[in-house]
Short mmCIF file of C-alpha atoms and ligand atoms in Angstrom, two decimals:
data_model
loop_
_atom_site.label_atom_id
_atom_site.label_comp_id
_atom_site.label_asym_id
_atom_site.label_seq_id
_atom_site.Cartn_x
_atom_site.Cartn_y
_atom_site.Cartn_z
CA MET A 1 -12.53 -8.89 -45.78
CA SER A 2 -10.50 -7.00 -43.05
CA THR A 3 -10.22 -8.47 -39.44
CA PRO A 4 -11.57 -6.21 -36.75
CA THR A 5 -8.87 -4.67 -34.71
CA PRO A 6 -8.60 -6.52 -31.42
CA HIS A 7 -10.16 -5.10 -28.41
CA TYR A 8 -8.65 -5.15 -24.91
CA MET A 9 -10.43 -4.01 -21.66
CA ILE A 10 -8.99 -3.15 -18.30
CA VAL A 11 -11.66 -3.10 -15.58
CA GLY A 12 -10.75 -0.63 -12.76
CA GLY A 13 -9.02 2.57 -13.17
CA GLY A 14 -6.92 2.59 -10.04
CA ILE A 15 -3.20 2.56 -10.34
CA THR A 16 -3.09 -1.30 -11.35
CA GLY A 17 -5.60 -0.53 -14.15
CA LEU A 18 -3.87 2.25 -15.46
CA SER A 19 -0.46 0.73 -15.38
CA ALA A 20 -1.89 -2.42 -17.09
CA ALA A 21 -3.53 -0.28 -19.84
CA PHE A 22 -0.26 1.98 -20.32
CA TYR A 23 2.16 -1.17 -20.43
CA LEU A 24 -0.07 -3.15 -22.84
CA LYS A 25 -0.20 0.00 -25.09
CA LYS A 26 3.41 0.31 -24.89
CA ARG A 27 4.14 -3.20 -25.61
CA LEU A 28 1.64 -3.54 -28.55
CA GLU A 29 3.04 -0.19 -30.04
CA ALA A 30 6.51 -1.60 -29.95
CA GLU A 31 5.30 -4.75 -31.79
CA GLY A 32 3.51 -2.58 -34.34
CA ARG A 33 0.27 -4.58 -33.65
CA PRO A 34 -3.10 -2.95 -34.14
CA PHE A 35 -5.23 -2.59 -31.03
CA ARG A 36 -7.78 -0.93 -29.25
CA ILE A 37 -7.66 -0.45 -25.57
CA SER A 38 -10.55 0.41 -23.13
CA VAL A 39 -10.35 1.18 -19.32
CA VAL A 40 -13.81 1.03 -17.71
CA GLU A 41 -13.77 2.80 -14.06
CA LYS A 42 -17.10 2.22 -12.16
CA SER A 43 -16.60 5.98 -10.21
CA ALA A 44 -16.61 9.27 -11.32
CA ALA A 45 -12.51 9.43 -11.46
CA PHE A 46 -9.59 7.71 -12.25
CA GLY A 47 -6.98 6.66 -9.60
CA GLY A 48 -8.70 4.35 -7.21
CA LYS A 49 -7.04 4.95 -3.85
CA ILE A 50 -5.22 7.96 -5.05
CA HIS A 51 -6.72 11.24 -4.36
CA THR A 52 -4.71 14.35 -4.00
CA LEU A 53 -6.56 17.32 -3.16
CA GLU A 54 -4.98 20.93 -3.63
CA LYS A 55 -6.60 23.51 -1.10
CA GLU A 56 -5.55 26.82 0.07
CA GLY A 57 -2.08 26.17 -1.00
CA PHE A 58 -1.91 22.67 0.62
CA VAL A 59 -0.97 19.33 -1.14
CA ILE A 60 -3.47 17.05 0.89
CA GLU A 61 -3.35 13.31 -0.01
CA LYS A 62 -6.64 11.69 0.66
CA GLY A 63 -5.42 8.10 0.20
CA PRO A 64 -1.81 7.01 -0.43
CA ASP A 65 0.88 9.72 0.19
CA SER A 66 4.09 8.10 -0.81
CA PHE A 67 6.09 5.00 -1.66
CA LEU A 68 9.36 3.26 -1.15
CA ALA A 69 12.29 4.58 -3.25
CA ARG A 70 14.28 1.37 -3.27
CA LYS A 71 11.05 -0.30 -5.50
CA ARG A 72 11.77 0.12 -9.02
CA PRO A 73 8.44 -0.16 -10.89
CA ILE A 74 7.17 3.17 -9.76
CA ILE A 75 10.39 5.01 -10.41
CA ASP A 76 10.69 3.11 -13.85
CA LEU A 77 7.00 4.33 -14.44
CA ALA A 78 7.96 7.85 -13.36
CA TYR A 79 10.60 7.72 -16.12
CA ASP A 80 8.45 6.28 -18.93
CA LEU A 81 6.10 9.08 -18.27
CA GLY A 82 8.87 11.94 -18.28
CA LEU A 83 7.68 12.69 -14.58
CA GLU A 84 10.94 11.66 -12.90
CA GLN A 85 11.71 15.69 -12.36
CA GLU A 86 8.75 15.87 -10.38
CA LEU A 87 9.72 13.35 -7.58
CA THR A 88 10.63 14.64 -4.26
CA GLY A 89 11.83 13.03 -1.29
CA THR A 90 11.02 13.56 2.60
CA ASN A 91 12.72 16.41 4.77
CA PRO A 92 15.80 15.37 6.08
CA LYS A 93 15.29 17.30 9.03
CA ALA A 94 12.18 15.33 10.25
CA LYS A 95 13.68 11.66 10.10
CA LYS A 96 12.35 10.65 13.83
CA THR A 97 9.53 8.68 14.47
CA TYR A 98 7.90 8.45 17.42
CA ILE A 99 5.82 5.43 19.26
CA VAL A 100 3.27 5.95 22.05
CA ARG A 101 4.11 3.96 25.38
CA GLN A 102 1.47 4.47 28.21
CA GLY A 103 0.48 7.70 26.88
CA LYS A 104 3.93 9.06 26.13
CA LEU A 105 5.56 9.54 23.19
CA HIS A 106 8.90 7.76 22.79
CA ARG A 107 11.72 7.90 20.19
CA MET A 108 11.90 4.98 17.80
CA PRO A 109 15.47 3.68 18.25
CA PRO A 110 17.71 4.21 14.92
CA GLY A 111 18.61 1.56 13.18
CA LEU A 112 15.17 -0.26 13.16
CA VAL A 113 13.98 -1.41 9.85
CA LEU A 114 10.36 -2.76 9.34
CA GLY A 115 10.82 -2.68 13.23
CA ILE A 116 13.71 -5.33 13.17
CA PRO A 117 16.69 -3.80 15.07
CA THR A 118 19.96 -3.53 13.11
CA GLN A 119 21.91 -1.48 15.60
CA MET A 120 22.14 -2.94 18.87
CA THR A 121 23.18 -0.20 20.80
CA PRO A 122 20.21 2.28 20.51
CA PHE A 123 17.68 -0.85 20.77
CA MET A 124 19.20 -1.52 24.42
CA LYS A 125 18.72 1.83 25.34
CA THR A 126 15.11 2.38 24.49
CA GLY A 127 12.69 2.85 26.93
CA LEU A 128 10.24 1.21 24.71
CA ILE A 129 11.12 -2.36 25.77
CA SER A 130 11.69 -3.70 28.93
CA PRO A 131 14.87 -5.21 29.98
CA LEU A 132 13.56 -8.61 29.69
CA GLY A 133 11.97 -7.94 26.46
CA LYS A 134 15.35 -7.02 24.77
CA VAL A 135 16.73 -10.09 26.10
CA ARG A 136 14.08 -11.97 24.64
CA ALA A 137 14.56 -10.16 21.11
CA ALA A 138 18.39 -10.71 21.29
CA LEU A 139 17.45 -14.53 21.27
CA ASP A 140 17.01 -13.99 17.92
CA LEU A 141 20.88 -14.06 17.39
CA VAL A 142 20.97 -17.60 18.80
CA LEU A 143 17.61 -19.36 18.05
CA PRO A 144 17.98 -21.88 15.51
CA LYS A 145 16.01 -21.28 12.34
CA ARG A 146 12.66 -23.19 11.94
CA GLU A 147 12.83 -25.86 8.95
CA ILE A 148 9.13 -25.39 7.94
CA THR A 149 8.07 -24.58 4.44
CA ASN A 150 4.45 -23.84 5.04
CA ASP A 151 2.98 -20.50 5.37
CA GLU A 152 2.49 -19.29 9.06
CA SER A 153 1.32 -15.95 10.49
CA LEU A 154 3.49 -12.99 10.36
CA GLY A 155 2.68 -12.51 14.17
CA HIS A 156 3.53 -15.98 15.07
CA PHE A 157 6.92 -15.68 13.04
CA LEU A 158 7.94 -12.43 14.88
CA GLU A 159 6.82 -13.71 18.10
CA ARG A 160 8.85 -16.71 18.05
CA ARG A 161 11.89 -14.60 16.62
CA LEU A 162 11.96 -11.64 18.67
CA GLY A 163 9.42 -11.95 21.40
CA LYS A 164 6.02 -10.80 22.30
CA GLU A 165 7.14 -7.20 23.53
CA VAL A 166 8.66 -6.21 20.44
CA LEU A 167 6.07 -7.45 18.23
CA GLU A 168 3.46 -5.68 20.16
CA ARG A 169 5.10 -2.50 21.00
CA ILE A 170 7.40 -1.87 17.69
CA VAL A 171 6.83 -4.19 14.79
CA GLU A 172 3.13 -4.57 14.80
CA PRO A 173 2.16 -0.74 14.98
CA LEU A 174 4.62 0.20 12.22
CA LEU A 175 3.50 -2.56 9.86
CA ALA A 176 -0.09 -2.03 10.84
CA GLY A 177 0.31 1.16 8.94
CA ILE A 178 1.13 -0.86 5.75
CA TYR A 179 -1.83 -3.33 6.19
CA ALA A 180 -3.93 -2.09 9.00
CA GLY A 181 -4.20 -5.71 10.06
CA ASP A 182 -3.70 -8.22 12.86
CA THR A 183 -0.39 -9.75 12.13
CA PHE A 184 -1.61 -13.12 13.40
CA ASN A 185 -4.13 -13.40 10.75
CA LEU A 186 -1.49 -12.13 7.76
CA SER A 187 0.42 -14.36 5.81
CA LEU A 188 4.03 -14.20 6.13
CA LYS A 189 4.86 -15.66 2.69
CA SER A 190 2.39 -12.82 1.25
CA THR A 191 3.43 -9.90 3.36
CA PHE A 192 7.12 -10.05 4.20
CA PRO A 193 8.51 -13.25 2.49
CA GLN A 194 11.96 -11.61 2.84
CA PHE A 195 11.99 -12.14 6.80
CA ARG A 196 11.46 -16.01 5.81
CA THR A 197 14.14 -15.94 3.58
CA MET A 198 16.44 -14.19 6.13
CA GLU A 199 15.87 -16.79 8.89
CA GLN A 200 16.74 -19.67 6.52
CA LYS A 201 19.74 -17.54 5.21
CA HIS A 202 21.31 -16.23 8.00
CA ARG A 203 19.46 -18.18 10.91
CA SER A 204 18.64 -14.89 12.76
CA LEU A 205 16.26 -12.15 11.46
CA ILE A 206 18.41 -9.62 12.92
CA LEU A 207 21.64 -10.82 11.49
CA GLY A 208 19.79 -11.19 7.92
CA MET A 209 18.15 -7.64 8.18
CA MET A 210 21.73 -6.39 9.06
CA ALA A 211 23.31 -8.00 6.05
CA SER A 212 20.36 -6.90 3.90
CA ARG A 213 21.06 -3.18 4.68
CA LYS A 214 24.62 -3.41 3.15
CA ASN A 215 23.04 -3.43 -0.15
CA VAL A 216 20.85 -0.40 0.37
CA PRO A 217 23.17 2.05 -1.41
CA GLU A 218 23.29 -0.13 -4.43
CA GLU A 219 19.53 -0.23 -4.74
CA THR A 220 19.26 3.45 -4.60
CA ALA A 221 22.09 4.38 -7.10
CA HIS A 222 19.70 4.53 -10.03
CA LEU A 223 17.51 7.29 -8.67
CA PRO A 224 17.49 10.88 -9.39
CA ALA A 225 20.05 12.77 -7.00
CA ALA A 226 17.22 14.89 -5.39
CA ILE A 227 15.57 11.48 -3.70
CA ARG A 228 18.63 9.38 -3.56
CA ASN A 229 18.95 9.63 0.16
CA SER A 230 15.35 9.71 1.15
CA VAL A 231 13.54 6.02 2.02
CA PHE A 232 10.18 7.41 0.84
CA VAL A 233 9.27 9.41 -2.32
CA THR A 234 6.45 11.32 -3.79
CA PHE A 235 5.36 13.82 -6.45
CA LYS A 236 6.05 17.69 -5.52
CA LYS A 237 2.24 18.19 -6.76
CA GLY A 238 1.16 14.67 -5.11
CA LEU A 239 0.50 11.25 -6.41
CA GLN A 240 -2.19 12.70 -8.51
CA THR A 241 0.77 13.56 -10.86
CA LEU A 242 1.13 10.08 -11.66
CA VAL A 243 -2.67 9.38 -12.24
CA SER A 244 -2.79 12.16 -14.69
CA GLY A 245 0.37 11.12 -16.39
CA LEU A 246 -1.04 7.65 -17.03
CA VAL A 247 -4.34 9.36 -18.24
CA ALA A 248 -2.59 11.58 -20.51
CA ALA A 249 -0.37 8.77 -22.16
CA LEU A 250 -3.48 6.91 -22.58
CA GLU A 251 -5.23 9.80 -24.33
CA SER A 252 -5.69 7.49 -27.52
CA ALA A 253 -7.34 4.66 -25.44
CA ASP A 254 -11.12 4.64 -24.81
CA LEU A 255 -11.26 5.91 -21.20
CA ARG A 256 -14.66 5.39 -19.58
CA LYS A 257 -15.67 6.62 -16.27
CA GLY A 258 -18.68 6.41 -14.28
CA LEU A 259 -19.38 2.74 -15.66
CA GLY A 260 -19.14 -0.54 -13.61
CA VAL A 261 -18.61 -3.75 -14.83
CA ALA A 262 -21.42 -6.49 -13.57
CA SER A 263 -20.05 -9.64 -15.08
CA ILE A 264 -17.74 -11.32 -17.50
CA ARG A 265 -18.28 -14.70 -19.31
CA GLN A 266 -16.18 -16.57 -22.01
CA VAL A 267 -17.70 -16.70 -25.01
CA GLY A 268 -15.81 -18.71 -27.72
CA GLN A 269 -12.44 -17.43 -27.95
CA GLN A 270 -13.35 -14.15 -26.66
CA ALA A 271 -15.11 -12.63 -23.44
CA GLU A 272 -18.23 -10.94 -23.20
CA VAL A 273 -18.20 -7.95 -20.48
CA GLN A 274 -21.77 -7.09 -19.41
CA PHE A 275 -22.00 -3.45 -17.64
CA GLU A 276 -24.16 -2.32 -14.83
CA ASP A 277 -26.12 -0.10 -17.21
CA GLY A 278 -27.40 -3.34 -18.85
CA SER A 279 -25.27 -3.08 -22.08
CA SER A 280 -22.34 -5.33 -22.94
CA GLU A 281 -19.46 -5.79 -25.33
CA ILE A 282 -17.40 -8.83 -26.83
CA VAL A 283 -13.85 -8.19 -26.07
CA ASP A 284 -10.53 -10.21 -27.05
CA GLY A 285 -9.02 -9.85 -23.41
CA VAL A 286 -9.90 -8.22 -20.22
CA ILE A 287 -7.58 -7.65 -17.01
CA VAL A 288 -9.81 -7.16 -13.94
CA THR A 289 -8.12 -4.88 -11.45
CA SER A 290 -10.83 -4.01 -9.14
CA PRO A 291 -10.72 -4.98 -5.46
CA THR A 292 -10.95 -9.03 -5.10
CA TYR A 293 -14.38 -8.85 -3.46
CA GLN A 294 -15.74 -6.80 -6.46
CA ALA A 295 -13.55 -9.09 -8.73
CA ALA A 296 -15.35 -12.16 -7.15
CA GLN A 297 -19.00 -10.52 -8.01
CA ILE A 298 -17.97 -9.77 -11.54
CA LEU A 299 -16.87 -13.88 -11.66
CA GLY A 300 -19.58 -14.68 -9.81
CA HIS A 301 -20.80 -17.53 -11.80
CA PHE A 302 -16.97 -19.20 -11.96
CA PRO A 303 -16.83 -21.70 -9.04
CA ALA A 304 -13.14 -20.68 -8.16
CA ALA A 305 -13.95 -17.08 -7.62
CA SER A 306 -15.00 -18.32 -3.93
CA GLU A 307 -11.01 -18.06 -3.47
CA LEU A 308 -11.16 -14.26 -3.85
CA LYS A 309 -14.00 -14.26 -1.07
CA LYS A 310 -11.24 -15.43 1.73
CA ILE A 311 -9.30 -12.15 1.37
CA ASP A 312 -10.84 -9.62 3.99
CA TYR A 313 -10.58 -5.87 3.36
CA ILE A 314 -10.32 -3.57 6.64
CA SER A 315 -11.74 -0.20 6.56
CA VAL A 316 -9.84 3.00 7.38
CA ALA A 317 -10.46 6.62 7.75
CA ASN A 318 -8.29 9.82 7.88
CA VAL A 319 -8.60 12.92 9.57
CA ILE A 320 -6.40 15.64 8.16
CA MET A 321 -6.10 18.94 10.10
CA ALA A 322 -4.57 22.20 8.94
CA PHE A 323 -3.02 24.79 11.74
CA ASP A 324 -1.21 27.86 11.93
CA ARG A 325 2.38 27.14 12.77
CA LYS A 326 1.97 29.40 15.91
CA ASP A 327 -0.66 27.17 17.26
CA ILE A 328 1.42 24.05 17.59
CA PRO A 329 3.20 23.41 20.93
CA PHE A 330 5.70 21.09 19.88
CA GLU A 331 9.01 20.50 17.63
CA LEU A 332 8.19 19.83 13.95
CA ASP A 333 11.48 17.79 13.67
CA ALA A 334 9.57 14.27 13.23
CA SER A 335 7.83 12.19 10.51
CA GLY A 336 5.11 11.56 13.23
CA PHE A 337 4.11 9.03 15.66
CA LEU A 338 2.37 5.21 15.95
CA VAL A 339 0.07 4.02 18.52
CA PRO A 340 0.27 0.55 19.41
CA ARG A 341 -3.10 -1.32 19.88
CA ASN A 342 -3.38 -1.43 23.91
CA GLU A 343 -2.83 2.43 24.31
CA GLY A 344 -6.54 3.18 24.39
CA SER A 345 -6.37 5.79 21.54
CA THR A 346 -8.77 5.89 18.68
CA ILE A 347 -5.94 7.19 16.28
CA THR A 348 -3.49 4.33 15.15
CA ALA A 349 -1.02 6.95 13.75
CA CYS A 350 -0.40 10.54 13.14
CA THR A 351 1.96 11.87 10.45
CA LEU A 352 3.29 15.50 10.92
CA THR A 353 2.77 15.77 7.13
CA SER A 354 4.02 19.21 6.37
CA ALA A 355 7.37 18.47 8.68
CA LYS A 356 7.70 15.14 6.52
CA TRP A 357 6.97 16.55 3.18
CA LEU A 358 7.89 20.22 2.86
CA HIS A 359 5.77 20.78 -0.06
CA THR A 360 2.39 20.11 1.37
CA ALA A 361 1.88 23.36 3.42
CA PRO A 362 2.21 27.11 2.76
CA GLU A 363 4.66 28.86 4.80
CA GLY A 364 3.66 29.36 8.41
CA LYS A 365 1.05 26.43 8.11
CA VAL A 366 1.10 22.93 9.33
CA LEU A 367 -0.74 19.80 8.18
CA LEU A 368 -1.49 16.86 10.40
CA ARG A 369 -2.94 13.38 9.32
CA CYS A 370 -4.48 11.05 11.57
CA TYR A 371 -5.31 7.58 10.86
CA ILE A 372 -8.17 5.54 12.22
CA GLY A 373 -9.15 1.95 12.00
CA ARG A 374 -7.26 -1.50 11.99
CA SER A 375 -8.34 -5.04 12.17
CA GLY A 376 -10.41 -5.35 15.27
CA GLU A 377 -11.17 -1.95 15.40
CA GLN A 378 -13.81 -1.50 12.91
CA GLU A 379 -16.69 0.19 14.71
CA TRP A 380 -15.53 3.72 13.15
CA PRO A 381 -17.60 3.55 10.10
CA ALA A 382 -20.95 4.22 12.23
CA TRP A 383 -19.33 7.55 13.44
CA SER A 384 -20.08 10.60 11.80
CA ASP A 385 -17.13 12.77 10.38
CA GLU A 386 -17.78 15.06 13.52
CA GLN A 387 -17.23 12.27 15.61
CA LEU A 388 -14.12 11.25 13.87
CA ILE A 389 -12.54 14.65 13.98
CA SER A 390 -13.68 14.89 17.78
CA LYS A 391 -11.91 11.63 18.60
CA ALA A 392 -8.80 12.46 16.64
CA ARG A 393 -8.58 16.05 18.33
CA HIS A 394 -9.02 14.47 21.88
CA ASP A 395 -5.95 12.08 20.97
CA LEU A 396 -3.64 14.88 19.75
CA ARG A 397 -4.68 16.80 22.90
CA ASN A 398 -3.57 14.06 25.05
CA LEU A 399 -0.83 12.76 23.20
CA LEU A 400 0.73 16.19 22.00
CA GLY A 401 -0.97 18.78 23.88
CA LEU A 402 -2.55 20.08 20.86
CA THR A 403 -5.79 22.25 21.70
CA ALA A 404 -5.80 24.92 19.01
CA GLU A 405 -8.89 24.74 16.75
CA PRO A 406 -7.80 23.37 13.23
CA LEU A 407 -8.06 26.02 10.22
CA PHE A 408 -9.93 23.42 8.27
CA THR A 409 -10.39 19.46 8.40
CA GLU A 410 -10.83 16.75 5.83
CA VAL A 411 -12.12 13.32 6.33
CA THR A 412 -11.79 10.57 4.09
CA ARG A 413 -13.52 7.21 4.57
CA LEU A 414 -12.02 4.15 2.79
CA ASN A 415 -14.44 1.62 3.31
CA HIS A 416 -13.20 -1.92 2.60
CA SER A 417 -9.82 -0.56 1.09
CA MET A 418 -7.00 -2.35 2.98
CA PRO A 419 -6.56 -6.21 1.73
CA GLN A 420 -5.72 -8.69 4.34
CA TYR A 421 -3.57 -11.71 2.87
CA PRO A 422 -4.87 -14.60 4.83
CA VAL A 423 -2.33 -17.68 5.79
CA GLY A 424 -2.14 -19.62 2.63
CA HIS A 425 -2.89 -16.92 0.51
CA LEU A 426 -0.49 -17.56 -2.17
CA GLU A 427 -1.74 -21.20 -2.52
CA GLN A 428 -5.34 -19.94 -2.81
CA ILE A 429 -4.39 -17.36 -5.53
CA ALA A 430 -2.47 -19.87 -7.45
CA ARG A 431 -5.58 -22.26 -7.70
CA PHE A 432 -7.91 -19.49 -8.57
CA ARG A 433 -5.42 -18.30 -11.37
CA GLU A 434 -4.81 -21.77 -12.63
CA GLU A 435 -8.61 -22.78 -12.96
CA LEU A 436 -9.13 -19.08 -14.30
CA SER A 437 -6.84 -19.72 -17.14
CA THR A 438 -8.09 -22.77 -18.01
CA ALA A 439 -11.72 -21.74 -17.82
CA MET A 440 -11.32 -18.03 -19.00
CA PRO A 441 -7.89 -17.76 -20.85
CA GLN A 442 -9.03 -14.34 -22.22
CA VAL A 443 -9.52 -12.69 -18.51
CA LEU A 444 -6.65 -12.01 -15.84
CA VAL A 445 -7.27 -10.79 -12.53
CA THR A 446 -4.88 -8.70 -10.64
CA GLY A 447 -4.08 -5.63 -8.19
CA ALA A 448 -3.82 -4.97 -4.56
CA GLY A 449 -5.46 -7.90 -3.51
CA PHE A 450 -2.78 -10.59 -4.90
CA HIS A 451 0.83 -9.77 -4.55
CA GLY A 452 1.31 -6.79 -2.68
CA VAL A 453 -0.36 -3.53 -1.60
CA GLY A 454 2.03 -0.85 -2.42
CA LEU A 455 1.92 1.33 -5.20
CA PRO A 456 5.05 -0.04 -6.56
CA ASP A 457 4.10 -3.64 -6.32
CA CYS A 458 0.54 -2.68 -7.97
CA ILE A 459 2.34 -1.19 -10.84
CA ARG A 460 4.29 -4.02 -11.01
CA GLN A 461 1.30 -6.34 -11.16
CA GLY A 462 -0.34 -4.13 -13.87
CA LYS A 463 2.48 -4.42 -16.04
CA GLU A 464 2.80 -8.45 -15.36
CA ALA A 465 -0.79 -8.73 -16.41
CA ALA A 466 -0.32 -6.79 -19.66
CA TRP A 467 2.56 -8.97 -20.37
CA GLN A 468 0.77 -11.94 -19.63
CA LEU A 469 -2.23 -10.84 -21.81
CA ALA A 470 0.08 -10.04 -24.71
CA ASP A 471 1.82 -13.32 -24.35
CA ARG A 472 -1.23 -15.56 -23.84
CA ILE A 473 -3.58 -13.95 -26.25
CA ILE A 474 -1.88 -12.08 -28.78
CA HIS A 475 0.99 -14.85 -29.62
P1 FAD B 1 -7.97 0.62 -6.61
O1 FAD B 1 -7.10 1.90 -6.05
O2 FAD B 1 -8.88 0.10 -5.34
O3 FAD B 1 -8.90 0.64 -7.84
C1 FAD B 1 -9.56 -0.15 -8.56
C2 FAD B 1 -10.32 0.51 -9.31
O4 FAD B 1 -11.54 -0.39 -9.48
C3 FAD B 1 -11.19 1.55 -8.19
O5 FAD B 1 -11.31 2.60 -9.05
C4 FAD B 1 -12.95 0.96 -8.32
O6 FAD B 1 -13.69 2.03 -8.46
C5 FAD B 1 -12.76 0.23 -9.69
N1 FAD B 1 -13.94 -0.72 -9.75
C6 FAD B 1 -14.28 -1.56 -8.92
N2 FAD B 1 -15.28 -2.29 -9.17
C7 FAD B 1 -15.35 -2.05 -10.33
C8 FAD B 1 -16.35 -2.61 -11.52
N3 FAD B 1 -17.26 -3.27 -11.06
N4 FAD B 1 -16.49 -1.96 -12.48
C9 FAD B 1 -15.18 -1.08 -12.86
N5 FAD B 1 -14.47 -0.55 -11.98
C10 FAD B 1 -14.52 -0.87 -10.76
N6 FAD B 1 0.73 2.44 -0.67
C11 FAD B 1 1.71 2.86 -1.00
O7 FAD B 1 2.52 2.35 -1.64
N7 FAD B 1 1.92 4.02 -0.06
C12 FAD B 1 1.04 4.62 0.63
O8 FAD B 1 1.29 5.82 1.32
C13 FAD B 1 -0.15 4.13 0.86
N8 FAD B 1 -0.87 4.42 1.84
C14 FAD B 1 -2.18 3.92 1.71
C15 FAD B 1 -2.98 4.59 2.53
C16 FAD B 1 -4.59 4.19 2.40
C17 FAD B 1 -5.45 4.71 3.47
C18 FAD B 1 -4.97 3.12 1.63
C19 FAD B 1 -6.32 2.64 1.72
C20 FAD B 1 -3.99 2.52 0.84
C21 FAD B 1 -2.41 3.01 0.89
N9 FAD B 1 -1.44 2.51 0.15
C22 FAD B 1 -0.58 2.82 -0.07
C23 FAD B 1 -2.01 1.10 -0.55
C24 FAD B 1 -2.41 1.46 -2.14
O9 FAD B 1 -2.79 2.74 -2.26
C25 FAD B 1 -3.33 0.59 -2.92
O10 FAD B 1 -3.04 -0.72 -2.57
C26 FAD B 1 -3.50 0.72 -4.24
O11 FAD B 1 -3.70 2.28 -4.39
C27 FAD B 1 -4.31 -0.10 -4.97
O12 FAD B 1 -4.52 0.13 -6.29
P2 FAD B 1 -5.61 -0.93 -7.29
O13 FAD B 1 -5.55 -0.27 -8.46
O14 FAD B 1 -5.38 -2.10 -7.30
O15 FAD B 1 -6.99 -0.61 -6.75
#
């Protein structure tokens, strides 16, 4: 009697799930093992948060728009899919970034890395920080390191190293772009563990950041020449290229859209997956990659799933607007600007998309993207699209003098989309995973809610889960 082909199921067809399926398939093929892989996606499309829209010659990202070039997993994946020639970098003529201070745009001083000064002269000259605030930030050079091993909040760490002003006026708005969070509620160990390492190794965050910058050319040496000098990278036709590439590479897999998973239970040495349409299937291994609040529901009967409920998600909206170049009353020589919390604006940032990414707009046209919503500013989901557009236009009028009527607008609502890793997050998810591996060894749970929200981190986590499943179940 022949043994049935082992069947592995990936729940969620975002970048984590598609990467997990891709690397599981690659590994099993390389080992010459028989297998069947299914990817089950609740919505009508693969890609999760990634959504590129091509409209009237514009390339519009409604979710993520790019990634950090120095993070290898996504570049490796582009090579694995034969897509490396599709990669493109930012416009070198639009490298400046601005920060709003008392209603005016100030240039971010050159040499800031994640908001940490690495060149003292431009930092000392900036109008963004008061003389006292600069002296306080410079204290980082002499303050002793703190000998603690416990987690602490990112805000608390940055305030004790660089002072309140640098935190509030520069670092927080910058990092808010990544987490949309309140730095005092975010775990240092889970968001920027390198900051702690720098403090431990160099005593000072500034000195640590300066030392780490020296390694940058080495880190980018592996990149195709076209993107080697760009901090951020994307695909010429948008991030959808990556999703389409993964879906094409998974052609032989069983890709199901519009089907949600309701629950997963251990049944002997296998797992029973119950779908929202009432059907069910027995499989040999599962990787769940949905947001953690959905994973907590799927594993609702499992007590340790309550750890996943501790991860809050922030909702964000984007208002994207297209204009005629002639209607734009300012230079397009910057990538955009950030708005700190206390400025009284609705928008938290604005990307001058077509200045930063030359491929995103046709000749003579301009694309702008405004961000709305962050921790503590969660009233926007009650607003209509018209209200979101009107508030974004009001802010652009005040900050940039932009009064023209847009050619068109696109509003994206990403409810519960930005995970907020709480202080102690690493310990919480370690506890969850340990208990899960004992109770349900056939089931792994991963994705943006665990070890990094950026696309490269999601790909890494998808790959790690695939390899873990292969090691745990198959061997
Ligand atoms: P998701 O993309 O959320 O995918 C999970 C999938 O699971 C979804 O498709 C969902 O429908 C599905 N699902 C849920 N429940 C079920 C169920 N019960 N059954 C079956 N399927 C289910 N990162 C960057 O690197 N660069 C950026 O520029 C960037 N910008 C961002 C901008 C915004 C506005 C947001 C919200 C995020 C941004 N990020 C960025 C972060 C990054 O996009 C996400 O962290 C990443 O895409 C998450 O991928 P994922 O696969 O883990 O989760």
